[in-house]
Coordinates of C-alpha atoms and ligand atoms in Angstrom, one line a residue:
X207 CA 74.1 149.3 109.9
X208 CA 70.1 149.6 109.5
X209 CA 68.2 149.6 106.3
X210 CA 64.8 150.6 105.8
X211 CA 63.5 147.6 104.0
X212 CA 61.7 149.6 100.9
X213 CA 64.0 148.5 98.3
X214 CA 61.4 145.1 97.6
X215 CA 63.0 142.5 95.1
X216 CA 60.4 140.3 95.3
X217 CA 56.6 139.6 94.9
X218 CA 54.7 140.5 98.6
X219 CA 54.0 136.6 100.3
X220 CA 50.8 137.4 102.1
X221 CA 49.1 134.6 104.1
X222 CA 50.2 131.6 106.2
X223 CA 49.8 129.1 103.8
X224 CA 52.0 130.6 100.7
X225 CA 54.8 131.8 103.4
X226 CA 54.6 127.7 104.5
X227 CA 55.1 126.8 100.7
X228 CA 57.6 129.1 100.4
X229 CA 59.8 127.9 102.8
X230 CA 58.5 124.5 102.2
X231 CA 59.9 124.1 98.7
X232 CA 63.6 125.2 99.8
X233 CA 63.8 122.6 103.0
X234 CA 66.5 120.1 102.9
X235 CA 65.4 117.3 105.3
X236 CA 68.5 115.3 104.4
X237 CA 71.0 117.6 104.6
X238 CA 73.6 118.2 107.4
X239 CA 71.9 121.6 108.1
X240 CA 70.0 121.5 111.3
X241 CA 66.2 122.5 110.4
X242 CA 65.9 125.7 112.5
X243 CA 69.0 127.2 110.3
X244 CA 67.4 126.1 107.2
X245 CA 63.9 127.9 107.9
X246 CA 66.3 131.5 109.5
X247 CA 67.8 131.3 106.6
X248 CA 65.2 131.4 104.5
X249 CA 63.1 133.7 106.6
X250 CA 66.1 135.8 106.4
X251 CA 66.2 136.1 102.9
X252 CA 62.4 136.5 102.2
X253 CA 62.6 139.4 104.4
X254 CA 65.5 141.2 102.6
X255 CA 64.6 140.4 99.5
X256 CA 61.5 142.1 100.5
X257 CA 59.1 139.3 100.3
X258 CA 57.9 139.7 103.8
X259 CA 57.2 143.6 104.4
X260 CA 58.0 145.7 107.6
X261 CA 55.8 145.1 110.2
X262 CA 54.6 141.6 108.4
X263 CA 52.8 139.5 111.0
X264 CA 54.4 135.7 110.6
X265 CA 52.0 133.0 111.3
X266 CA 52.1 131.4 114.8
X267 CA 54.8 128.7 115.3
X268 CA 52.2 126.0 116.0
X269 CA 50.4 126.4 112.5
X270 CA 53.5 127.4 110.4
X271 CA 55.4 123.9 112.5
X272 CA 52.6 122.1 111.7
X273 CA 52.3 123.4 107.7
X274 CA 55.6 122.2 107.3
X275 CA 55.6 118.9 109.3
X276 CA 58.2 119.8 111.8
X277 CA 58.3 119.9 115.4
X278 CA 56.7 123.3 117.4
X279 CA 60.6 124.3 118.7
X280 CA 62.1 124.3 115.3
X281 CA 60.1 127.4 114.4
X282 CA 60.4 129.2 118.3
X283 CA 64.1 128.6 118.1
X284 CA 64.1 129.9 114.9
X285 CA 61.9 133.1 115.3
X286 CA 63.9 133.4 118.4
X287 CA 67.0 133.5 116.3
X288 CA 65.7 136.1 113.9
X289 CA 64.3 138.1 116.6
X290 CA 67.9 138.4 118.4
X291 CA 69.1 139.3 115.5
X292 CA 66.5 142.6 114.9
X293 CA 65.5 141.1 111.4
X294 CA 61.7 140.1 114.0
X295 CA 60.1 141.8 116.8
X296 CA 58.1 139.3 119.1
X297 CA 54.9 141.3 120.8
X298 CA 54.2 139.4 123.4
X299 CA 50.4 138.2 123.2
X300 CA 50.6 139.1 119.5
X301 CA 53.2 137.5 118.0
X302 CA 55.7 137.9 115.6
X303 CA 56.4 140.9 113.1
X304 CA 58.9 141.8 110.5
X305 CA 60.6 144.6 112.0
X306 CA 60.3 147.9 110.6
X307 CA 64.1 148.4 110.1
X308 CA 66.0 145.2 109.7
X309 CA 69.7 145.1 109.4
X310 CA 71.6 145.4 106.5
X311 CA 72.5 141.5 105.1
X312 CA 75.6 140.8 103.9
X313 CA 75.8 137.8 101.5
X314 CA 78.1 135.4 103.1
X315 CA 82.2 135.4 101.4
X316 CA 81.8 131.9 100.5
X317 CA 78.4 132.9 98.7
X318 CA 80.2 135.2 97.1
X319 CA 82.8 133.6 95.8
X320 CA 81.0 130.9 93.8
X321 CA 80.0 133.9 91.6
X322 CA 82.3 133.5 88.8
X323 CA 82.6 137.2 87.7
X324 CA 83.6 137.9 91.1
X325 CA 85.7 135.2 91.6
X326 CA 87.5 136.4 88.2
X327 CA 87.8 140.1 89.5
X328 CA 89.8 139.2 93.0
X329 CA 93.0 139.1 93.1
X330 CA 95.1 135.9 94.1
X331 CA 94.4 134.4 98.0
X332 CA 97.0 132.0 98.0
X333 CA 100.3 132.5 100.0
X334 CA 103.7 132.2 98.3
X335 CA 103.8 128.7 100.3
X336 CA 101.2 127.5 98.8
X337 CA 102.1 128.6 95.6
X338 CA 105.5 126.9 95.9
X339 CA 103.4 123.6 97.1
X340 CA 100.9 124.0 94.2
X341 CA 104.4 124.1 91.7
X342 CA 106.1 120.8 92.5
X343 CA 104.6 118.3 90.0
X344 CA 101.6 116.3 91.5
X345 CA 101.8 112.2 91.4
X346 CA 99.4 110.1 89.3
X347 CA 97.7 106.8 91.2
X348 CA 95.8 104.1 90.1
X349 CA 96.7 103.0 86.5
X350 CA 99.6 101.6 85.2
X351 CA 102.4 102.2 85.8
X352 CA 102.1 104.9 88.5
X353 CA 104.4 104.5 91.5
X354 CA 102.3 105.5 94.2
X355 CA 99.8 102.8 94.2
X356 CA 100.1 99.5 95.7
X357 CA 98.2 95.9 95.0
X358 CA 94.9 95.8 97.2
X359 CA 93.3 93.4 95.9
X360 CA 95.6 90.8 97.4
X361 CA 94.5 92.6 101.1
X362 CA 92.7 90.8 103.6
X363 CA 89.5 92.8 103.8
X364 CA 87.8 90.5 105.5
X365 CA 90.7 90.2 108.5
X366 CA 90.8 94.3 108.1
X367 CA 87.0 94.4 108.7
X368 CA 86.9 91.9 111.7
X369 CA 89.5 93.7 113.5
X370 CA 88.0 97.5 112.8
X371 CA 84.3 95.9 113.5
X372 CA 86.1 94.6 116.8
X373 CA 88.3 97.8 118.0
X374 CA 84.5 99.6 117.4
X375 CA 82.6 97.4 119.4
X376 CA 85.1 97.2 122.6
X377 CA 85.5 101.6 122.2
X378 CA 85.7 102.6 125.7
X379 CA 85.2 106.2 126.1
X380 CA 88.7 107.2 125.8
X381 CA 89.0 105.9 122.6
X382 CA 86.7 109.0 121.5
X383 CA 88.4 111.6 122.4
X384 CA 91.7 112.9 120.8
X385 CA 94.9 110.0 120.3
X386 CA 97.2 110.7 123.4
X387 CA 100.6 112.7 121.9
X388 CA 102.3 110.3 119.9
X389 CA 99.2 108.3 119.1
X390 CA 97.6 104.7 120.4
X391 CA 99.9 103.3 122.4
X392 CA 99.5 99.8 121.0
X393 CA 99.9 100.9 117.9
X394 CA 103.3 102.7 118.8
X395 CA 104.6 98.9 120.7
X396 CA 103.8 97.0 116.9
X397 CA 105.5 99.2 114.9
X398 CA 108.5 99.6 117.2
X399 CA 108.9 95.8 117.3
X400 CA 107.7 95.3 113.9
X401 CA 110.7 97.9 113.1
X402 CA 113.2 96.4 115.1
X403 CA 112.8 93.1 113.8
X404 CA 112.9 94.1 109.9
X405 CA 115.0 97.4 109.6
X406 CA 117.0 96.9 112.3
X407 CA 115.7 100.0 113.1
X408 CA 116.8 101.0 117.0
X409 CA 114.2 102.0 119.0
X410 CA 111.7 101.9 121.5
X411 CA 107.9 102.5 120.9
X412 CA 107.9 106.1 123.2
X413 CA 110.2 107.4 120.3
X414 CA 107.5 106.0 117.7
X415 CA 105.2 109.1 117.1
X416 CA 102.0 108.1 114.6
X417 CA 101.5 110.7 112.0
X418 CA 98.9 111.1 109.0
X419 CA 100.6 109.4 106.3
X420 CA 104.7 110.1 105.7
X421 CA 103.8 113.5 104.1
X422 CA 102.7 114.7 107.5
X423 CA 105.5 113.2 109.3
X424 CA 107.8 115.6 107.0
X425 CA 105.8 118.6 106.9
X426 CA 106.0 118.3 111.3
X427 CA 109.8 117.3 110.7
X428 CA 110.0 120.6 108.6
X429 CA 108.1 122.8 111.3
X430 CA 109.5 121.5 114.6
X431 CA 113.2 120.9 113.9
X432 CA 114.1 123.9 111.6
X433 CA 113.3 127.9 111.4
X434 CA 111.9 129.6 108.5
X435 CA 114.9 130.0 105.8
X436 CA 116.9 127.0 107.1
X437 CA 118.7 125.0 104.4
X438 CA 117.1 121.7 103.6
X439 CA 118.8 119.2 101.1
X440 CA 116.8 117.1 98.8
X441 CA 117.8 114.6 96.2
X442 CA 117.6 115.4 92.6
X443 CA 115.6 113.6 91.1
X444 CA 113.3 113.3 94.3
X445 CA 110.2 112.9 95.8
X446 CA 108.5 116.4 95.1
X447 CA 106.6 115.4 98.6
X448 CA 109.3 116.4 100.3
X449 CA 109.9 119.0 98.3
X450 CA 106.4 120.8 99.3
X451 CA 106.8 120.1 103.0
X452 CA 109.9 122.0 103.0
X453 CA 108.6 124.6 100.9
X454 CA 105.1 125.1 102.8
X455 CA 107.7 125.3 105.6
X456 CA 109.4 128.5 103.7
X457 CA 112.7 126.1 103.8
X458 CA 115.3 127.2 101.3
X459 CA 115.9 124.5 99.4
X460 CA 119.2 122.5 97.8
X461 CA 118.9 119.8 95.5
X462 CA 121.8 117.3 95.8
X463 CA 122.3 114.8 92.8
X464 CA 121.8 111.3 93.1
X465 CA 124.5 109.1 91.4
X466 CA 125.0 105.1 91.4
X467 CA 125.9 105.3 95.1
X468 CA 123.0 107.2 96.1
X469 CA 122.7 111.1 97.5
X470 CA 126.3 112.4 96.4
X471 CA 127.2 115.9 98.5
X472 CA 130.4 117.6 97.1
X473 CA 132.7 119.1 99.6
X474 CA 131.5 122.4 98.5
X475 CA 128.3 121.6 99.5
X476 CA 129.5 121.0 102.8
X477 CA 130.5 124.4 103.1
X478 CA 126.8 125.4 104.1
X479 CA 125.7 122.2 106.2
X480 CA 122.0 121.7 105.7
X481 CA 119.5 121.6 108.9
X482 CA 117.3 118.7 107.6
X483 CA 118.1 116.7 104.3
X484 CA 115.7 113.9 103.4
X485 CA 116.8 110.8 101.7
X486 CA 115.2 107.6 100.5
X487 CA 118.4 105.4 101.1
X488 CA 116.8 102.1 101.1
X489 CA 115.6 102.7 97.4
X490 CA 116.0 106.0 96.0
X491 CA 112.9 107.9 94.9
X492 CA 112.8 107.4 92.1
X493 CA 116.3 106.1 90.5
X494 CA 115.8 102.9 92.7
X495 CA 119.7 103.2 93.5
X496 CA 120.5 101.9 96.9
X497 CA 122.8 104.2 99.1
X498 CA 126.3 102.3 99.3
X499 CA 127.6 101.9 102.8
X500 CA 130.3 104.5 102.4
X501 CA 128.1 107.0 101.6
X502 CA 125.8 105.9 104.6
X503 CA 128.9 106.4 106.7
X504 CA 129.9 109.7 105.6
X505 CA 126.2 111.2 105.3
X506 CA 126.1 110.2 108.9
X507 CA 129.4 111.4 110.2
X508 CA 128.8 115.1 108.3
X509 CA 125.6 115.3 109.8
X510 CA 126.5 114.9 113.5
X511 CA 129.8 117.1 113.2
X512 CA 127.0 120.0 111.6
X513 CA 124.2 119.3 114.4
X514 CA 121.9 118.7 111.3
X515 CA 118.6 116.3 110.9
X516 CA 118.4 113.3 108.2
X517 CA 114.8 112.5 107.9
X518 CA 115.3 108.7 106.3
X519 CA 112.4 108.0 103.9
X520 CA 111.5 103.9 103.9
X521 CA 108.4 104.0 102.2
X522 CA 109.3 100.8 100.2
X523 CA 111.9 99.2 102.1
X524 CA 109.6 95.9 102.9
X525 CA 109.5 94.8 99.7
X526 CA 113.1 94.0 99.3
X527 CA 112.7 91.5 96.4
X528 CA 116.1 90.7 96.5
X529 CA 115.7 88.2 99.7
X530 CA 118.4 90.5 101.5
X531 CA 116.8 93.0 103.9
X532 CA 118.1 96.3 103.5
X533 CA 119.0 97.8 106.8
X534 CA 117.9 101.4 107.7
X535 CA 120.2 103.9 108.2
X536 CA 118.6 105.0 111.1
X537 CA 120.2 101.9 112.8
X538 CA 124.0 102.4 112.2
X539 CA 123.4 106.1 113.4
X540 CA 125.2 106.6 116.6
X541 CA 124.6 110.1 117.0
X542 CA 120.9 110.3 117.3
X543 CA 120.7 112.1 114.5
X544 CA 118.5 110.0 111.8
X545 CA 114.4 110.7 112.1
X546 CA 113.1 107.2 110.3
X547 CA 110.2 107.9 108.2
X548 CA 107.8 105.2 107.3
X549 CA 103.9 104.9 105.9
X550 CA 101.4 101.9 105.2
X551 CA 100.7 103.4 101.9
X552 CA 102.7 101.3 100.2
X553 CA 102.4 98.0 102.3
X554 CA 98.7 98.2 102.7
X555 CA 96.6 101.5 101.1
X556 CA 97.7 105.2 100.6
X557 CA 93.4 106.2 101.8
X558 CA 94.9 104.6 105.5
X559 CA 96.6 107.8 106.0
X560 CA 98.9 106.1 108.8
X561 CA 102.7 106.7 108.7
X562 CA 105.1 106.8 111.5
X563 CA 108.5 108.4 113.1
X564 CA 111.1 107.1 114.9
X565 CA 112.5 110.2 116.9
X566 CA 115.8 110.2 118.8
X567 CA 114.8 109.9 122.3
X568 CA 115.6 113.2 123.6
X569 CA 113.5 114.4 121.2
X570 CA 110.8 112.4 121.0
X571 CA 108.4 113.7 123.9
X572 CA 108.3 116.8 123.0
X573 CA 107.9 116.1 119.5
X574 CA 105.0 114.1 120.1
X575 CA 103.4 116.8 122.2
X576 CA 104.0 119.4 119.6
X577 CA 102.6 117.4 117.3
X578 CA 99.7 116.3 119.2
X579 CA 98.6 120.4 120.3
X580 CA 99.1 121.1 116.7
X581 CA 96.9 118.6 115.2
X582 CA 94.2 117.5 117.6
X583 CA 94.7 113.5 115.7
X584 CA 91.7 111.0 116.6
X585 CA 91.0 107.3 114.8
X586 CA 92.1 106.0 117.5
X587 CA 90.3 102.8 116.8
X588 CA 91.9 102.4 113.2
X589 CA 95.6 102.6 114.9
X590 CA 94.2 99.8 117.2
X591 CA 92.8 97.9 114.2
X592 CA 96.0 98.1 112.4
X593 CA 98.2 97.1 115.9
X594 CA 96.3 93.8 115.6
X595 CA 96.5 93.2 112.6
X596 CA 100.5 93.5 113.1
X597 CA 100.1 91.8 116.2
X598 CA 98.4 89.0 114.4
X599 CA 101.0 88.3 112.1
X600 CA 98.3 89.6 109.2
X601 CA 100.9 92.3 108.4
X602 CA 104.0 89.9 108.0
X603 CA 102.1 87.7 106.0
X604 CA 101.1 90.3 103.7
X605 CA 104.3 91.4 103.3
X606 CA 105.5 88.2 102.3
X607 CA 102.8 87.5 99.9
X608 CA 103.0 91.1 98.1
X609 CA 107.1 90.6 98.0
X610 CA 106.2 87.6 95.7
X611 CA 103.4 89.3 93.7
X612 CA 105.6 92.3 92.7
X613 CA 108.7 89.9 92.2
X614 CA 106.0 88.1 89.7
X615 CA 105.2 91.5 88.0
X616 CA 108.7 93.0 87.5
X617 CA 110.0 89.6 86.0
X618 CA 106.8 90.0 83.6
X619 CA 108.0 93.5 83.0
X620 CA 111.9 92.6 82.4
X621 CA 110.7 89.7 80.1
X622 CA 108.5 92.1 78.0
X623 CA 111.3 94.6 78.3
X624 CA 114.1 92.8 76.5
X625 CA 112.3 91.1 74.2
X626 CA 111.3 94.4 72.6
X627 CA 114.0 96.3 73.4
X628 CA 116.6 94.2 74.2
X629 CA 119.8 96.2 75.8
X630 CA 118.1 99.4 74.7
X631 CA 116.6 101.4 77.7
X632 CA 118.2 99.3 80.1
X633 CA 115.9 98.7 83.2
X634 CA 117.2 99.2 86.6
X635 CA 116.3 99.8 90.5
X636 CA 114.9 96.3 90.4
X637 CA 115.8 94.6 93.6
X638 CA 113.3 96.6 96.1
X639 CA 110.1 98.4 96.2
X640 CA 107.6 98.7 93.2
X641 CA 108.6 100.4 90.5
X642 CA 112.2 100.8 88.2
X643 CA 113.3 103.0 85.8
X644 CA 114.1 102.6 82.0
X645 CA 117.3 104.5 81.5
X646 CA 117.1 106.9 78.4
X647 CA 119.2 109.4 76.2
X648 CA 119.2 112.6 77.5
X649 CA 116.2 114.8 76.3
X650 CA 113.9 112.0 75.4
X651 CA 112.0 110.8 78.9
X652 CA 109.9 113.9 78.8
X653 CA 108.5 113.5 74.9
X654 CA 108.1 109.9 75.6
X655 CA 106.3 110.6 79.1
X656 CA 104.1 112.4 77.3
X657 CA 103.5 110.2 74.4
X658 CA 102.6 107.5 77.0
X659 CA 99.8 109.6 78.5
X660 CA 98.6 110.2 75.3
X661 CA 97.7 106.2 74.9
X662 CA 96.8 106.6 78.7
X663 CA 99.8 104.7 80.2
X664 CA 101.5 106.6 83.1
X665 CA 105.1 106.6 82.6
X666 CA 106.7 109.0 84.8
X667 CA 110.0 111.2 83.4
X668 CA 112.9 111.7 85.6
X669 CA 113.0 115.2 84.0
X670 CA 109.5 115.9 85.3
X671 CA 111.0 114.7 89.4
X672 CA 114.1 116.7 88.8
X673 CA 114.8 120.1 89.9
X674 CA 116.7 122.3 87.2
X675 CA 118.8 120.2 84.5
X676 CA 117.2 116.7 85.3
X677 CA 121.2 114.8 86.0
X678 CA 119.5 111.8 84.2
X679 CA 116.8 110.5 81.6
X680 CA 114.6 108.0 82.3
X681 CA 110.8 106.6 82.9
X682 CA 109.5 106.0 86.4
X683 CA 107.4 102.3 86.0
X684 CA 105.7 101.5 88.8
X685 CA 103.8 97.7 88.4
X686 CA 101.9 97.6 92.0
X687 CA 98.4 98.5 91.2
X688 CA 98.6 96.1 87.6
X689 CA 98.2 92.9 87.5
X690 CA 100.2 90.6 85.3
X691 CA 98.3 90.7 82.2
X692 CA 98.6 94.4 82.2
X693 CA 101.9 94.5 82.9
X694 CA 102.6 92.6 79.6
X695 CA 100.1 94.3 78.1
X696 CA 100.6 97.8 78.5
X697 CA 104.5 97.1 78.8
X698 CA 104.5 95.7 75.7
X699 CA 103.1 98.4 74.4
X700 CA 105.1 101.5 75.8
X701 CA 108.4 99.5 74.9
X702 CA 107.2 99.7 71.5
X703 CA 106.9 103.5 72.1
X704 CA 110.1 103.9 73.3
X705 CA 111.5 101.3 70.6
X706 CA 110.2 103.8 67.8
X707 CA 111.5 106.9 69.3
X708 CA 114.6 104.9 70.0
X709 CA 115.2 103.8 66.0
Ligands
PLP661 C1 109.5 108.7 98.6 C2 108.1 108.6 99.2 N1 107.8 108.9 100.4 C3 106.6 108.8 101.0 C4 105.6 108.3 100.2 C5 104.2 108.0 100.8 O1 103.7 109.0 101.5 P1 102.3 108.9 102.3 O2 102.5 108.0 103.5 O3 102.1 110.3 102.7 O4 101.3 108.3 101.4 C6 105.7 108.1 98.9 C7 104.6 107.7 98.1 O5 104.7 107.4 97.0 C8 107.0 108.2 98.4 O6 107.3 107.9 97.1

């Protein structure tokens, strides 16, 4: 649609050298917009707005390039632009002129919406799966005691930096372009024999598929190995990370309780077999509880009768504490029907956004293809920086040395623990990963959550990880990201808390 342009806005700009301030004053030199969209954008603007008239003669490109200090092609290319576009006419020998009729401009959306009357009047964007991802309760990091932050300040960085300056100086070209389907394939060979070695997990590194952190590696386990509506089981309490994969994935969703023995399905449960159920087996997210063998056994003989998937989620198992390796379940699994889950959030740094999967083989090509269309992944030269740090032995050793750190900071934590509360809010989930839970009468964990954040202590309820009537009470303490001091510190204090409430 054409406009005349005699609806003016804005003051005439007559001659070369206020047009050149004009545009001069809104110039961005630093900014990621290239310098001949910058001056069409603003020509664009000054022309609807009026400011240059119809049949306006610009200055020549040479002197307006040369009034604003940038190269002769900048302004061509961008006169050029303007000119396709009918807002100029170029007359050849004469120059440029506004055109006498320049198309109508519409403001782009995104302009639009950062008016905030506007943005009030429109109705909701957001699908109902985002919505359902937006409603599970979002994780707090960083302070104590949050769960999903590890120690880094006992990393390596120096080792870390050597090995990425290293992978970036020996790039070839390959290593620019997008990760082959499954990701680098040295990467894929460490973690297959770092995995075989500590889980006893079975596999060999074709069936290893890299994946943007563990919450990636379930949102493609909820896509590629169930339909829309499918049954998905998840434990209650749980990791609401699962939760929003499977929801995003418009999965309909069952929450199974958790007991002493782990994940505990009733027969009745049975009676619709789940497609995909995800369980933390190793250490329970977040009771701590570790799934009894029997319960291993019969999870695993259900699931192959029903043809379903059990997406095993390890994303603590290293740090047994303990000194007795937990073994994955995906290694007693005869029936190919375990998907292990694991991430380097934990044993290095959530911002690494590497996890991994351990597919069945018949369906790990394809998997890895899917996955690999879909997401287009790159850093390759970070998966080759982590393979040699595994490779190295930089991994095991760090593993080793964090096992003893967080053994050092849950003993500070049971110390502090019973010496203020003594057999009240008894602490358990203590012999792997980085956090346990204070047990609490029911009704209490969430008032008490709350109270903590008040004095700025994360203390995560189990009420607030639970879906519907939260089968226990109790606060989530994670101790990797505080150091000792603050453990007894800030322990001390939030077993006072619960001490008072507790009277
Ligand atoms: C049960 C569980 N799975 C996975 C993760 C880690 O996920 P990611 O690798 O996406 O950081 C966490 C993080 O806290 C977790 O608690």
């Amino acid at each position: 649609m054409n406009r005349t342009n005699s609806s003016k806005t804005a003051e005439p700009l007559r001659g070369a050298g206020m047009l050149a301030d004009t545009l001069a004053a809104g110039l961005r030199r630093d900014a990621g917009t290239p310098l001949t969209l910058q001056v069409c954008e603003r020509l664009r603007g000054l022309i609807v707005e009026g400011a240059l008239g119809p049949g306006q003669k610009l200055p020549a490109s040479r002197q307006l390039a040369a009034d604003l200090a940038l190269g002769r092609n900048t302004i061509v290319d961008a006169y050029a632009r303007l000119a396709a576009e009918g807002y100029l006419e170029a007359r050849p020998g004469s120059g440029s002129f506004v055109a006498a009729k320049v198309p109508h401009y519409e403001m782009p959306p995104a302009r639009r919406a950062a008016s905030p009357a506007r943005a009030a009047a429109w109705p909701a964007v957001l699908s109902s799966r985002a919505e359902a991802v937006l409603g599970e309760p979002s994780i707090v990091t960083g302070a104590a005691f949050s769960t999903c932050s590890p120690d880094v300040t006992s990393l390596r960085l120096d080792i870390w930096h050597r090995l990425l300056g290293k992978s970036w100086r020996e790039a070839r070209l390959c290593d620019t372009q997008y990760a082959a389907p499954g990701g680098h394939p040295a990467l894929r060979c460490a973690i297959a024999d770092h995995l075989r070695l500590t889980r006893q997990v079975r596999c060999s590194p074709e069936q290893v598929v890299i994946v943007n952190g563990a919450q990636q590696g379930l949102e493609l386990c909820a896509r590629f190995l169930a339909e829309r509506g499918d049954l998905a089981w998840v434990e209650n309490p749980g990791y609401p990370g699962a939760r929003r994969a499977f929801g995003a994935a418009e999965l309909r969703m069952q929450a199974i309780p958790v007991d002493a023995q782990g994940m505990a399905p009733q027969e009745a449960h049975w009676t619709r077999p789940p497609r995909l159920i995800h369980v933390t087996p190793s250490h329970q997210f977040p009771t701590g509880v570790e799934m009894s063998l029997e319960r291993r056994l019969a999870l695993l003989a259900r699931v192959a009768q029903d043809d379903g998937w059990i997406v095993e989620d390890d994303y603590d198992g290293e740090f047994s504490l303990g000194g007795r390796p937990i073994a994955s379940l995906q290694g007693m699994d005869a029936a190919d029907r375990v998907i292990y889950l694991g991430t380097f959030s934990k044993v290095l740094f959530p911002a690494l956004r590497l996890g991994y999967l351990v597919l069945p083989p018949a369906l790990a090509e394809r998997f890895a293809l899917a996955a690999a269309r879909l997401l287009l992944e790159g850093r390759q030269l970070t998966q080759l920086a982590l393979a040699r740090f595994i490779e190295a032995g930089h991994f095991a050793s760090h593993i080793r040395r964090m096992r003893r750190v967080y053994a050092q900071r849950r003993q500070v934590l049971e110390e502090v623990w019973r010496r203020e509360l003594g057999e009240a809010a008894p602490l358990s989930g203590t012999t792997t990963g980085m956090h346990v839970v204070a047990g609490l009468p029911p009704g209490l964990d969430e008032p008490l959550s709350e109270a903590a954040r008040a004095r700025g202590i994360v203390a995560q309820s189990l009420a607030s990880l639970s879906a519907g009537a939260a089968p226990h009470s109790g606060l989530v303490l994670g101790y990797g990201a505080a150091h000792d001091q603050e453990v007894r510190d800030r322990g001390t204090e939030l077993a006072r808390l619960v001490a008072a409430r507790l009277a």
